[in-house]
Amino acid sequence: MNPIPESVLNVKGQTRYIDDLPEAKTLLHAAVAASPCARGLLKGVDAGAALALHPSIRIITAADIPGVNQLGTAVADEPLLVAAGSEWGFRGQALALVLADSVSLARRAAGLVTFSFDELEPVLDAREAAAKGLIILSPRTQAMGDTAAAFASCATVISGRVESGGQEHVYLETQAALATPAEGCAMRVISGTQHPTGVQEGIARVLGLPMHLVEVEAPRLGGGFGGKEDQAALWAALACLGARVTGKPVKLVLSRKDDMRMTGKRHPYSSDFRIGVDSGGKILAFEADYYQNSGAICDLSPAILSRTLFHAASAYRIPNLRVTGYMCRTNLPPFTAFRGFGAPQAFFVIEAALDAVSRRTGIDGAKLRRQNLLCDGDSFHFGMPVENCRARLSFDRLVEKVKWESLRRNIDSHNAKDPLVKRGAALMPICFGVSFTKLLMNQGGSLVHVYKDGSILVSTGAVEMGQQVSRKIARVVALAFGVGIERVRVERTTTLTVANTYPTAASTGSDINGMAALAACQEIRARLLVEAATLLGAPAPELSMESGRVMRNGSPTPLSWDELVTRTHEARIDLSAHGFYATPDLVYDMKSERGSPFAYHVYGCAAVTASVDVLRGTWRLDSVSVVHDGGESIDRAVDIGQVEGALAQGLGWALLEDLRFDEKGKLLADTLSTYKVPDFHFMPEKVDVEFLEGFPNHRAVMRSKAIGEPPLVYGIAGYFAVLDAIAAARRTAVGGEGPGLYDIPLTPEKTLDCLMGARP
Amino acid sequence: MNMDSTIEFLANASVIRVEAWPGRPALDFIRGDLGLKGTKEGCREGDCGACAVLVGERLADGGFSYRATPSCLLALGELDGRHLVTIEGLASCNGGLTPVMKALLEENGSQCGFCSPGVVIALTAWLIAGERIDETGAVIAVEGNLCRCTGYGAIRRAAKRLVSDFSGLPAGPMQRLAALEKAGVVPPALAAWVMEEKGAANSDAGMAGGLSGADNGETMVSAGGTDWYVRNPDPVGGYHPFFIGREKAYASIEAAYPGAEARQRGLVIGAAVTVHEFFTSAFVNSIVPGIDSFESQVASSLIRNRATLGGNVCNASPVADLTAILMALDATVVLAGPEGERETPLARLFLGYKKLDLREGEFLARFLVPASRSRFNFEKVSKRRHLDIASANTACAIEVEGEAAAPRVVRAAISAGGMAAVPLRLWKTEAFLAGKIVDAKNVREAAGLAVSETRPMSDVRGSADYRRRLLERLVIAHFIRLFPEAGLAEELFP
């Protein structure tokens, strides 16, 4: 195998993340003094004790902001620093910036800054916020058919409530930024962001500069997962503010604890559903109300809610559907993008509804799900036709692969014999729409240089954060030029090389940026082939490039890549190009909630088995099997890594990661010793990922499919596998009617409570 | 007052000699002063493994050890006389890519890369010193390394590759090190350092005047530091750390009466004995057969290399795993102070929440663990099975007589952690059990009684109600595990 150059640096410890960069002698380190309670009115900042600590200490407040004290885009509710006389909205919100000679001093001084304020009554619960009218923008509804009429004709109608908790990203590299003042009032920033242009825009606004004076570079990130999409701008802008005020470079690296308490996480949801089926189990109607706990700041909540609504029906055909989402403003940290982006919460609700149906009616869960799967010719509830549907294909392949029926029988016979360990299994399909649901964002640019020695440099808007998008783009480029991948270097994203980018998010990183890179390559390639035609005296249409050589009608010519490049350059022909791509055929009318907002959908199916220790109330994941619709993979190793990584995060969300706040809005799980993410032992030894072969996707680069987010949703099957095992242990707890409450994460505490009948 | 002292050690292949405050976290020195940025800071509390380094030590018996440890929890002073190996040191091997690195690359086990140096360090330590070169051994080696990208599958596959490549390593530590050097897993600096004629870094000087400043609060006894640095992630000095683990007198396990058979007499266990040493000690396993099977429930392998019994007890957490275990083993603590030594039962050491019966200038020197004929069990439930603090834990030592199907309790000792402000011995439950037949009725009653002896709190690790329910189940679990022939499971969980 050809190792990924960046990975070689990783394993040797030579990758430079922001905190590893050489430091200027004049560098100042920053820390943030944050709000001490969930909601308060700031009256004043007392920096006396902090300043007394060391002469190098500087305290910067909202009054020092030269431009507009606002980072919010959808809603202007996100001040850089809360100004005296204003309210803050969550515990951990930035009130003052502290600068010092060393990071240790800065952090200690930040702890010494005190505030005079009036403490105000916080609202923490989404439903309470909704009842009080604390709704961001307005509720949004999508509907198809006539649910009221349909429910009347159903054999079974079930209502229920579903809760899903928040999730901390735990990117291993915390939020970080390094700002360096440049000539004039220009600013150069290295920011750990998935969205360089967003950071650039925020800084420009806060410093009162045009965007062309702000250069933002996104180096390789130590993980992002959505947490550095909108949430990185604040730290970069604060570093810039410090740099502007002092004229010195400023580095801001959050400690893990500050990162956990100050930054956004996955949105907790509280939802109500109502589902109706006919006597055979065919879904006739589904309704849901999603109360999204949006936290104190709007952030990306509207886009996340939008994805919830689009995925309300998962991979199922539901002729009558009505779903409404509420963005509830509370006094918790700003909940934000996290891999899956509102879809996992929606999938959990519909899966819970189907679980309830299966338990009530006695219809086998797998049969129930299969008979309701989408097919070509159906349409999604927002009017988009279902095309190239692989729901049944992947479902059936999975059932065959795991031998579902015999697996179930084995579990039942085990459970009949073992009083202390019960096993369970669950199976679920997915259907995940790819594209930003905000149309505007589905565009991207690239810049490709072929240097005269034949080496190639590619820049795109795709930020590398471990998802190995660079690998995929390098492959696309290498293939376009017919050269080995070692010739291609994918450069970090900066606003100098590619302008007006959109975040590397929504699984679209390689789709959009790969296409943009390809567009630039094709332009250069055409120029090269014209030159080759001259050199070889052959018509250009007969020529192609492969294996580092120009080919004529598929046969090698004497003209090598190196020579062609040299000769083309000597002929004074441009070896650089800018590429651009806008995802075609996307239309959506927000008013009627109708259109085709996605380029295509990703399908797949997962089966999870788990064991519950009846005595201790603990669970263990035994196996995960996945059949995934990944199109033609650009790089299979990368795709497997994405599926396995997403699975771990999805299973972690469903079972383990317990984002707890106290009754005053203080995050209790604010360190890695209290907030546990999947470790080596958590993941089952047996994780079997199979890709559907032979199903190219003609709507993305190199017939591939986006891979980042969809597999995270499979984690939900982990919840239902454990629930199934609990049901085997205590039929009355979750058998029959199903649990009174479907509640993620299903921690050992909840498991034992279920087993001992202490929960509904 | 100047608290600096001279610290001299080998960092990769360079001799480092500094005047510095020995309590400074090694991580900051490595990244800041040495400029070795390959060692990453992920959490600063030993929970992620990104800052893992190898620390080499020459032992008093002429042997050596290289162990992986999180450098955020390691005092700079602990490096004195030792060999620090960072990822840069490993990357200095022939060609720059060691077989461990290659295995990770070939299996695509490095995505964002932030965890990769720590993973390489942990797997390398496992090849140097791992007790088992198999997949299980590899997983234990990296259990303290969090990776948020890969889902661990690729790292597991890389480990499997290493298992097949290195299963034939020679048994002797020195031969093994030489083989690994030859294979390019470690640079020559390791064996060269081990061979140096400098002797062990440990002193035999006992207290060596270490607590001279204790009466004015200027000295602090540091064992492994794995709890202390979590509470003080950014310490600013102001005292002399006294590294108790460097004193042989406090870092070894011995039979209480030299010459007598350990099983009859019990053990003297130094307070600075590490958790790993404790669980794997032949002495300890001879008086508590099978105790090694509980090791994996405590912390992670990275932490177990540093965390000590004394530190775990003196941190005074009401839910400390080793406290629960030692309490049920009826341990006595020996406290050393300016007026000499005194003994007290471990169960009496805890006066209140995080408050110990330790007088000014006193420190915990060693444990006395009596031998017994009891069966031992340890139960712990935490949110995550590994490297997590318990919601509740309990250990139990029960001596029985009579037939296996209906044994009679002679004597029971049961501890409970996380169930009150201090670690508990469940005295009433123990008294109830004495003389009782182990049957479903008595076990159920004992479990109920156990709960009545506790006063748990609600916190992030569980509600008070949950803890009560859990303890009830864990007490039952003791009996089901210890008396499989008594038919308890079938009767209690029909």
Short mmCIF file of N, CA, C and O in Angstrom, two decimals, chain A residues 14 35 98 133-134 191 194 426 482 507 533 563 649 678 711:
data_model
loop_
_atom_site.label_atom_id
_atom_site.label_comp_id
_atom_site.label_asym_id
_atom_site.label_seq_id
_atom_site.Cartn_x
_atom_site.Cartn_y
_atom_site.Cartn_z
N GLN A 14 5.25 13.91 13.83
CA GLN A 14 5.79 15.10 13.17
C GLN A 14 4.72 16.02 12.61
O GLN A 14 5.03 17.07 12.05
N SER A 35 -18.45 33.19 32.00
CA SER A 35 -19.57 33.46 32.90
C SER A 35 -19.69 32.37 33.96
O SER A 35 -19.55 31.20 33.67
N VAL A 98 -8.00 37.08 28.47
CA VAL A 98 -6.83 37.34 29.30
C VAL A 98 -5.59 36.95 28.50
O VAL A 98 -5.52 35.87 27.93
N GLY A 133 -42.45 30.28 25.26
CA GLY A 133 -42.33 31.04 24.01
C GLY A 133 -40.90 31.35 23.63
O GLY A 133 -40.65 32.21 22.79
N LEU A 134 -39.95 30.69 24.26
CA LEU A 134 -38.54 30.95 23.95
C LEU A 134 -38.13 30.12 22.75
O LEU A 134 -37.35 29.17 22.83
N SER A 191 -6.32 28.77 12.19
CA SER A 191 -7.47 28.46 13.02
C SER A 191 -7.84 27.00 12.86
O SER A 191 -7.88 26.47 11.75
N GLN A 194 -13.31 24.03 10.64
CA GLN A 194 -13.82 23.34 9.46
C GLN A 194 -14.34 24.35 8.44
O GLN A 194 -14.81 23.97 7.38
N ALA A 426 -30.74 -6.13 17.31
CA ALA A 426 -31.59 -5.17 16.62
C ALA A 426 -31.02 -4.91 15.24
O ALA A 426 -29.81 -5.05 15.02
N GLY A 482 -3.55 10.94 -14.78
CA GLY A 482 -2.92 9.66 -15.09
C GLY A 482 -1.52 9.53 -14.50
O GLY A 482 -0.61 9.00 -15.12
N SER A 507 -20.95 15.75 5.18
CA SER A 507 -20.40 14.64 4.40
C SER A 507 -20.05 15.02 2.98
O SER A 507 -19.75 14.18 2.15
N ALA A 533 -0.80 16.83 -28.51
CA ALA A 533 -1.23 16.59 -29.88
C ALA A 533 -0.23 17.21 -30.85
O ALA A 533 0.15 16.60 -31.85
N GLU A 563 7.90 15.04 -19.36
CA GLU A 563 8.31 15.76 -20.57
C GLU A 563 7.18 16.64 -21.08
O GLU A 563 7.39 17.79 -21.48
N GLN A 649 -18.85 6.45 17.33
CA GLN A 649 -19.49 7.66 17.87
C GLN A 649 -20.99 7.47 18.03
O GLN A 649 -21.58 7.96 18.99
N PRO A 678 -16.26 6.18 23.79
CA PRO A 678 -15.86 4.80 23.53
C PRO A 678 -14.35 4.61 23.63
O PRO A 678 -13.58 5.42 23.12
N PRO A 711 -23.08 6.53 8.49
CA PRO A 711 -22.91 5.33 9.34
C PRO A 711 -23.04 5.61 10.83
O PRO A 711 -23.20 4.68 11.62
#
